[in-house]
C-alpha cells in the first residue's frame, strides 16, 4: 500500500498564495530536496512527465491500477497494442518506399555507365488533360525518370496537365473542379469516429454494473415469484433502471468529449501553405492543393503532395517519415521526385504537384492508420493512483459491510421494518434467504460503485477537452494533451522576440548607403545609378519573397517573410523592377539564410558573363566581412577608417529597437566557379572581401498588451526570458519596452548575454548562470537548446516558443514546446506541444491560465468527490455494523454516484479560469494533489454530514411527527436521510468551486453548465422523492421535511466559511506520513 500512498504527492500548495513572491520561490526551491526523497522508484504512478515516456513505464501503471471498466478508463490513454500495429503498418509502407529508392539508385548508377532507352508508354489523353491519372501516379510513385524525360521533362509534364512552371495554374473555380475530378483531392478517407452505440457498449463493461444487473435479474425473478408481477418487479426493476440511467448518462458525456477531440484533430492537420496561381503567391489549406499547383519550398516545410522539382538550390529532403531512415536526400534534376509527407531539411526549391491524396504513399499511410488521440497526462496517471488507493479502501469497506451484514443476517440479528427477525434457521424459505442475501450483496457491490472513483481520471480528460476547445478561441491549438496541464507548472517562458513580443509588421525606417543617411529612407534621388542598380539586384535576387504587379495596374503585392517583405517594399519604393532584374541574370547557386550564420547569399551570372555574389544578413556580422564600401557617388572606398562610423550607426539603430540588416556584394571570376553541377552544389560562396552597399534599420513595433502580459506572468511567479537572434542592443531595447527588463540597471551581464558567450561556458557554469539570464541576443537555435537544458537541470519547468526548423530540438526538449502558427515551419509545429495560432505572447499567457485552471478544476472535483465518498461509506458502515441495515440503498447510492461522478465532473471540470489563478506561484510538480486546505474543507463537510445523518439514522424517528405504522416511520426517516444527503452534495458543490476563497459564488452565474447541472439535479431529486418512491424505496415528504432537508444542506455554506478560519500547516500532511515510511524502507534495503 505504501507505493500507492505516493499518488497524493501532487502539484500545487494553495497555502503559498499568502506568501510574497520571493518567499514562494524560495519555498519552491526548498521543496526540491524533499522531492528527491519523495521519488519512489517502486511506485508505478510516480510519473512527473509523460512526454517521451517509455512504453514500459506506461504499461506498468496500467497494470497497477484498480480498474472496474478498463475500456472506459483507458480510452484516452495511448493504446499500446494499437501503437505497435501502427508501427508495423508504417514499416510495410516504408519498405515499399525503400524498395523504390533502391531501384532508383540502382538505375541512376546504371545510367552513368551506359545510356539506356527504356520504353515508356506515351501519355494517353483522358478527359480535358493530355495525360491520365494512372500514368501520372505511376511516374511519381515509381520515381520513373525515363517516363519524366519521355513526357518532355518538367515543361512537358506541366503542359500535359495544363500548368505553367513559372505562374502555376489559373486557379479559378471551374479549373479547380476539373482538376479534382480528373486527379483527385488532397484528402484521404479518415476512419470514422466511434458511434454513440460503441460508447454505450463501453459504459456497460463496468464489472460492478454487470454484477448489479445480474443481481437485479435474480431479484426480479424472486420478487415476481414471491409477490407477483404487479408488486414484485420493483426491487429488481429499480436497480436495473438505475444502472441503465448511469450507463446512458456516462455514454452521452463520453460521446460529446470524443466529438471535441475529433474536431481538434481535423484542425491539427489543416496546414496552411503558399502556392503560386496565376503568377501570384497565395495562402491556401493543404487540403485545397490540386495536381498542377506550383509550390515554393523552404527549410522546415512539409512536402504537401507528390511532385517533381522545377528548380532548387541546395535542396535537401528528410524522408524519414516515409522511409523510416533519418537520412537526408539531396534533390536536383537527376533525382527530382518529391514524396508527400517529407520535410525540407535545407535549401529552397519550387515543385510541380503530380499526385495528391490517396494517390500518394503518404495518403495511403494516413488512410491505413487511425489518428490516435490517446495520450496520458501526468495528472491522469496520478489520479489513477488516487482512484486505486481509494478503490482499495472502498473494496475493503464493502467486504467488511458484506461480512457484517451476512453474519448478522444468518445469526438472526437482522430485523425487518416491522421488527421481525428476517432469518430463522429451519423456518425461512430458501427463496427468501436467497433474496435477503442478494439484497445484502447488492448493497456491498453498490458501495464499491460509489467508493471506486472511476470518474476521477476521466475528469482530467473532460476538463482537458473543455479547455482545449476554449483555448482554440484563445488562439492556442493543443497538439499534446499533457502540455495543457504541464503549462500550469511552468516557472519560466523562453520567448522569441520577432512576431511573438513584436507585431512582425516590419518597415524600413532608416537607411544608410555608404556614409549617407537617406532621409526619407526611400529617397533614391541622391543615389548614384550604379549603387542603386547593385542594391536592387542584390535585393531582387537574394530573396525568398516575391513581387507581383497586376496587369490592370492595381496595387503591387509583396510576399515573403516579414523581413523580406520590408526590404522588398523598400526596394520597390526605390524604383526596383523585380521581374526585369530577375530576368537580367541567372542564379548559379544559393546559400539560404541560416540562423546559425545569420546571413544568406546568392551567386549570379550576368548577361556579360560577369559574376556577382550578393550577401544579406545581420548588420554587424556582414560588416565584419567587408573590406570596402560603395559611396553614394558609386565609388569604392576602403572601409577600415569608417568601420567605427558604421558600427556606431548600427548601435544607434539597435538602441532604438530597430533590426539592422546589411546588404553587400563582391565580383568574382567566372573561371573560379565550379563548372559541373555536382561541384556547384557543394560550392561554398565566397564571403570575404565584400563591398558594403547599404545598411537598413527595420522597425518592428512591440505588440500592444505585451507589457501587461509580461507583468501578469511576473506576478504569477513565471519568469519571462527573451531569446532572440537579433543584436543584443536591439534585444535590450525591446526587453525594456516590453517590461522583461525592469530598468537599464538590470541590463548588465549575466542578465543580458550573447549566445556565443553562453555557448562557450562549461556545463556547470551554464547551469549556474542560466537562472540569472533574462535576455539572450545573437543566439543560435543550439544556444536556445543549451539554455533549456540548463534551466531544466536547475529544476525549472520550461516553456519555449519557436518558429524555425532549427528550433525543433529546443521545442522537443522543453517541458512545453510552443510553436508559432503564422511564422512557424511545419517541422517546428510537429515538434511542439501547443501551436500559438496568432503568434502573440498574450496568447501564451492565456495558455498558462488554462493550464492552472485544469489543475484547479481537478482539485475541486477531488474535494467534492472525496467528501461524498467518505460520508457515504462511513454512514453505511456504521449503520451496518450497529443495526444490520443501511439507510442508503443500492438505487439511492447509484443516484448519488451519478451526481458525484459524471454530473459532478461536468459541473466542476468546466469552470473557466479566473484572475485569482494568476496570483499564485506555479504548480509544483510534486506538491500534493490533495492539499492541506482541501483536507480541511473535506473533513469539515464530511464530519458534519456524517454527524447529522447518523443522528437522523438512530434518533430520527423520535424527531418525526407520529406516523401510522412503525414501518412507514422507518421509510420516512430513511427518505429524509437520503434527501438531506443529496441536498448536502448540491450545496457542497458550490463550496468545491473555490476551495481557498471565502466567496464561493463569485462568477457562478457565468458558468451556465454548472448552474444547469445543479438545477437539473435538484429538479430530478424532487421527482425521485415525490413520484418515483416505488423505485427508490422512498416515500413522499411534506413541506416541513423538505425545509428540514434544505436547511441541513444550507448549513454547509456558513460551515465552509467558518472552516476556512481553521489554520493548516504549511507542510503537506502526506509528507509527515511518507518520510518515516521511506526511511524505514531504505534502511531495510541497505541492511
mmCIF file of N, CA and C in Angstrom, residues 814-881:
data_model
loop_
_atom_site.group_PDB
_atom_site.id
_atom_site.type_symbol
_atom_site.label_atom_id
_atom_site.label_comp_id
_atom_site.label_asym_id
_atom_site.label_seq_id
_atom_site.Cartn_x
_atom_site.Cartn_y
_atom_site.Cartn_z
ATOM 1 N N UNK A 814 12.063 20.952 -24.282
ATOM 2 C CA UNK A 814 11.368 21.726 -23.248
ATOM 3 C C UNK A 814 10.204 20.936 -22.666
ATOM 4 N N UNK A 815 9.780 21.341 -21.466
ATOM 5 C CA UNK A 815 8.602 20.703 -20.869
ATOM 6 C C UNK A 815 7.375 21.005 -21.713
ATOM 7 N N UNK A 816 7.304 22.246 -22.217
ATOM 8 C CA UNK A 816 6.210 22.619 -23.122
ATOM 9 C C UNK A 816 6.810 23.379 -24.303
ATOM 10 N N UNK A 817 6.642 22.825 -25.499
ATOM 11 C CA UNK A 817 7.111 23.496 -26.718
ATOM 12 C C UNK A 817 5.962 24.238 -27.357
ATOM 13 N N UNK A 818 6.143 25.551 -27.582
ATOM 14 C CA UNK A 818 5.093 26.387 -28.179
ATOM 15 C C UNK A 818 5.569 26.877 -29.539
ATOM 16 N N UNK A 819 4.917 26.418 -30.607
ATOM 17 C CA UNK A 819 5.334 26.884 -31.935
ATOM 18 C C UNK A 819 4.375 27.948 -32.430
ATOM 19 N N UNK A 820 4.830 28.688 -33.432
ATOM 20 C CA UNK A 820 4.044 29.807 -33.949
ATOM 21 C C UNK A 820 3.207 29.385 -35.150
ATOM 22 N N UNK A 821 1.931 29.717 -35.117
ATOM 23 C CA UNK A 821 1.001 29.281 -36.161
ATOM 24 C C UNK A 821 1.184 29.996 -37.480
ATOM 25 N N UNK A 822 1.626 31.273 -37.446
ATOM 26 C CA UNK A 822 1.741 32.051 -38.680
ATOM 27 C C UNK A 822 3.152 31.894 -39.274
ATOM 28 N N UNK A 823 4.170 32.204 -38.468
ATOM 29 C CA UNK A 823 5.539 32.161 -38.976
ATOM 30 C C UNK A 823 6.211 30.801 -38.807
ATOM 31 N N UNK A 824 5.621 29.928 -37.993
ATOM 32 C CA UNK A 824 6.260 28.648 -37.691
ATOM 33 C C UNK A 824 6.321 27.711 -38.877
ATOM 34 N N UNK A 825 7.434 26.982 -39.000
ATOM 35 C CA UNK A 825 7.547 25.969 -40.055
ATOM 36 C C UNK A 825 6.840 24.698 -39.591
ATOM 37 N N UNK A 826 6.548 23.810 -40.547
ATOM 38 C CA UNK A 826 5.859 22.559 -40.200
ATOM 39 C C UNK A 826 6.709 21.691 -39.274
ATOM 40 N N UNK A 827 8.040 21.742 -39.462
ATOM 41 C CA UNK A 827 8.934 20.949 -38.607
ATOM 42 C C UNK A 827 8.820 21.440 -37.161
ATOM 43 N N UNK A 828 8.799 22.775 -36.975
ATOM 44 C CA UNK A 828 8.665 23.343 -35.624
ATOM 45 C C UNK A 828 7.317 22.948 -35.018
ATOM 46 N N UNK A 829 6.259 23.036 -35.838
ATOM 47 C CA UNK A 829 4.912 22.710 -35.323
ATOM 48 C C UNK A 829 4.820 21.251 -34.884
ATOM 49 N N UNK A 830 5.454 20.360 -35.668
ATOM 50 C CA UNK A 830 5.375 18.936 -35.329
ATOM 51 C C UNK A 830 6.175 18.603 -34.075
ATOM 52 N N UNK A 831 7.192 19.406 -33.785
ATOM 53 C CA UNK A 831 7.999 19.153 -32.580
ATOM 54 C C UNK A 831 7.381 19.809 -31.351
ATOM 55 N N UNK A 832 6.374 20.657 -31.557
ATOM 56 C CA UNK A 832 5.808 21.412 -30.441
ATOM 57 C C UNK A 832 4.626 20.683 -29.814
ATOM 58 N N UNK A 833 4.205 21.181 -28.658
ATOM 59 C CA UNK A 833 3.063 20.609 -27.936
ATOM 60 C C UNK A 833 1.817 21.460 -28.124
ATOM 61 N N UNK A 834 2.034 22.770 -28.284
ATOM 62 C CA UNK A 834 0.919 23.704 -28.469
ATOM 63 C C UNK A 834 1.303 24.669 -29.591
ATOM 64 N N UNK A 835 0.345 24.957 -30.492
ATOM 65 C CA UNK A 835 0.608 25.933 -31.556
ATOM 66 C C UNK A 835 -0.124 27.220 -31.197
ATOM 67 N N UNK A 836 0.635 28.332 -31.120
ATOM 68 C CA UNK A 836 0.031 29.643 -30.847
ATOM 69 C C UNK A 836 -0.400 30.220 -32.194
ATOM 70 N N UNK A 837 -1.700 30.192 -32.454
ATOM 71 C CA UNK A 837 -2.206 30.472 -33.798
ATOM 72 C C UNK A 837 -1.980 31.909 -34.252
ATOM 73 N N UNK A 838 -1.935 32.867 -33.306
ATOM 74 C CA UNK A 838 -1.758 34.271 -33.717
ATOM 75 C C UNK A 838 -0.351 34.792 -33.420
ATOM 76 N N UNK A 839 0.575 33.883 -33.031
ATOM 77 C CA UNK A 839 1.982 34.250 -32.751
ATOM 78 C C UNK A 839 2.112 35.304 -31.654
ATOM 79 N N UNK A 840 1.109 35.449 -30.801
ATOM 80 C CA UNK A 840 1.082 36.553 -29.836
ATOM 81 C C UNK A 840 1.458 36.062 -28.442
ATOM 82 N N UNK A 841 2.355 36.810 -27.767
ATOM 83 C CA UNK A 841 2.780 36.414 -26.428
ATOM 84 C C UNK A 841 1.606 36.397 -25.447
ATOM 85 N N UNK A 842 0.655 37.297 -25.646
ATOM 86 C CA UNK A 842 -0.517 37.341 -24.746
ATOM 87 C C UNK A 842 -1.266 36.007 -24.782
ATOM 88 N N UNK A 843 -1.247 35.340 -25.947
ATOM 89 C CA UNK A 843 -1.906 34.022 -26.054
ATOM 90 C C UNK A 843 -1.146 32.968 -25.256
ATOM 91 N N UNK A 844 0.189 33.125 -25.151
ATOM 92 C CA UNK A 844 1.000 32.206 -24.340
ATOM 93 C C UNK A 844 0.569 32.319 -22.879
ATOM 94 N N UNK A 845 0.331 33.561 -22.429
ATOM 95 C CA UNK A 845 -0.091 33.793 -21.037
ATOM 96 C C UNK A 845 -1.467 33.166 -20.788
ATOM 97 N N UNK A 846 -2.342 33.244 -21.805
ATOM 98 C CA UNK A 846 -3.666 32.611 -21.664
ATOM 99 C C UNK A 846 -3.526 31.103 -21.496
ATOM 100 N N UNK A 847 -2.540 30.512 -22.184
ATOM 101 C CA UNK A 847 -2.304 29.073 -22.055
ATOM 102 C C UNK A 847 -1.887 28.734 -20.617
ATOM 103 N N UNK A 848 -1.063 29.610 -20.005
ATOM 104 C CA UNK A 848 -0.660 29.406 -18.601
ATOM 105 C C UNK A 848 -1.903 29.408 -17.707
ATOM 106 N N UNK A 849 -2.804 30.366 -17.945
ATOM 107 C CA UNK A 849 -4.055 30.442 -17.170
ATOM 108 C C UNK A 849 -4.862 29.157 -17.303
ATOM 109 N N UNK A 850 -4.983 28.669 -18.533
ATOM 110 C CA UNK A 850 -5.757 27.447 -18.755
ATOM 111 C C UNK A 850 -5.092 26.246 -18.096
ATOM 112 N N UNK A 851 -3.754 26.205 -18.156
ATOM 113 C CA UNK A 851 -3.026 25.098 -17.514
ATOM 114 C C UNK A 851 -3.289 25.048 -16.028
ATOM 115 N N UNK A 852 -3.269 26.230 -15.407
ATOM 116 C CA UNK A 852 -3.541 26.294 -13.968
ATOM 117 C C UNK A 852 -5.004 25.952 -13.681
ATOM 118 N N UNK A 853 -5.870 26.359 -14.604
ATOM 119 C CA UNK A 853 -7.304 26.106 -14.444
ATOM 120 C C UNK A 853 -7.591 24.606 -14.460
ATOM 121 N N UNK A 854 -6.922 23.871 -15.364
ATOM 122 C CA UNK A 854 -7.093 22.410 -15.440
ATOM 123 C C UNK A 854 -6.802 21.799 -14.078
ATOM 124 N N UNK A 855 -5.677 22.200 -13.506
ATOM 125 C CA UNK A 855 -5.252 21.635 -12.224
ATOM 126 C C UNK A 855 -6.225 22.004 -11.110
ATOM 127 N N UNK A 856 -6.612 23.295 -11.096
ATOM 128 C CA UNK A 856 -7.528 23.774 -10.047
ATOM 129 C C UNK A 856 -8.876 23.056 -10.146
ATOM 130 N N UNK A 857 -9.372 22.857 -11.377
ATOM 131 C CA UNK A 857 -10.668 22.191 -11.556
ATOM 132 C C UNK A 857 -10.634 20.745 -11.082
ATOM 133 N N UNK A 858 -9.524 20.071 -11.339
ATOM 134 C CA UNK A 858 -9.391 18.679 -10.883
ATOM 135 C C UNK A 858 -9.403 18.638 -9.359
ATOM 136 N N UNK A 859 -8.715 19.606 -8.738
ATOM 137 C CA UNK A 859 -8.693 19.643 -7.270
ATOM 138 C C UNK A 859 -10.094 19.883 -6.705
ATOM 139 N N UNK A 860 -10.856 20.747 -7.387
ATOM 140 C CA UNK A 860 -12.241 20.993 -6.937
ATOM 141 C C UNK A 860 -13.043 19.697 -6.978
ATOM 142 N N UNK A 861 -12.867 18.968 -8.075
ATOM 143 C CA UNK A 861 -13.632 17.735 -8.249
ATOM 144 C C UNK A 861 -13.215 16.684 -7.216
ATOM 145 N N UNK A 862 -11.891 16.596 -6.951
ATOM 146 C CA UNK A 862 -11.400 15.632 -5.952
ATOM 147 C C UNK A 862 -12.022 15.949 -4.592
ATOM 148 N N UNK A 863 -12.000 17.244 -4.209
ATOM 149 C CA UNK A 863 -12.552 17.640 -2.905
ATOM 150 C C UNK A 863 -14.028 17.250 -2.807
ATOM 151 N N UNK A 864 -14.767 17.538 -3.876
ATOM 152 C CA UNK A 864 -16.206 17.233 -3.887
ATOM 153 C C UNK A 864 -16.437 15.722 -3.811
ATOM 154 N N UNK A 865 -15.692 14.969 -4.626
ATOM 155 C CA UNK A 865 -15.924 13.529 -4.708
ATOM 156 C C UNK A 865 -15.521 12.814 -3.420
ATOM 157 N N UNK A 866 -14.392 13.218 -2.850
ATOM 158 C CA UNK A 866 -13.944 12.549 -1.627
ATOM 159 C C UNK A 866 -14.884 12.827 -0.455
ATOM 160 N N UNK A 867 -15.470 14.025 -0.431
ATOM 161 C CA UNK A 867 -16.443 14.336 0.633
ATOM 162 C C UNK A 867 -17.611 13.355 0.560
ATOM 163 N N UNK A 868 -18.128 13.139 -0.653
ATOM 164 C CA UNK A 868 -19.249 12.206 -0.846
ATOM 165 C C UNK A 868 -18.811 10.791 -0.484
ATOM 166 N N UNK A 869 -17.624 10.405 -0.951
ATOM 167 C CA UNK A 869 -17.114 9.058 -0.679
ATOM 168 C C UNK A 869 -17.031 8.783 0.816
ATOM 169 N N UNK A 870 -16.347 9.690 1.513
ATOM 170 C CA UNK A 870 -16.116 9.497 2.951
ATOM 171 C C UNK A 870 -17.454 9.425 3.691
ATOM 172 N N UNK A 871 -18.346 10.400 3.413
ATOM 173 C CA UNK A 871 -19.633 10.449 4.114
ATOM 174 C C UNK A 871 -20.471 9.209 3.830
ATOM 175 N N UNK A 872 -20.623 8.832 2.550
ATOM 176 C CA UNK A 872 -21.468 7.691 2.184
ATOM 177 C C UNK A 872 -20.938 6.393 2.794
ATOM 178 N N UNK A 873 -19.610 6.209 2.729
ATOM 179 C CA UNK A 873 -19.025 4.969 3.254
ATOM 180 C C UNK A 873 -19.187 4.884 4.769
ATOM 181 N N UNK A 874 -18.833 5.969 5.466
ATOM 182 C CA UNK A 874 -18.900 5.949 6.940
ATOM 183 C C UNK A 874 -20.332 5.718 7.416
ATOM 184 N N UNK A 875 -21.302 6.435 6.810
ATOM 185 C CA UNK A 875 -22.710 6.296 7.228
ATOM 186 C C UNK A 875 -23.171 4.844 7.057
ATOM 187 N N UNK A 876 -22.904 4.266 5.886
ATOM 188 C CA UNK A 876 -23.362 2.890 5.637
ATOM 189 C C UNK A 876 -22.641 1.873 6.507
ATOM 190 N N UNK A 877 -21.324 2.071 6.738
ATOM 191 C CA UNK A 877 -20.567 1.112 7.553
ATOM 192 C C UNK A 877 -21.051 1.144 9.000
ATOM 193 N N UNK A 878 -21.158 2.360 9.569
ATOM 194 C CA UNK A 878 -21.588 2.484 10.970
ATOM 195 C C UNK A 878 -22.989 1.902 11.146
ATOM 196 N N UNK A 879 -23.887 2.246 10.220
ATOM 197 C CA UNK A 879 -25.267 1.750 10.309
ATOM 198 C C UNK A 879 -25.301 0.229 10.168
ATOM 199 N N UNK A 880 -24.488 -0.309 9.236
ATOM 200 C CA UNK A 880 -24.479 -1.762 9.004
ATOM 201 C C UNK A 880 -23.988 -2.512 10.238
ATOM 202 N N UNK A 881 -22.921 -2.011 10.847
ATOM 203 C CA UNK A 881 -22.336 -2.706 12.000
ATOM 204 C C UNK A 881 -23.277 -2.622 13.217
#
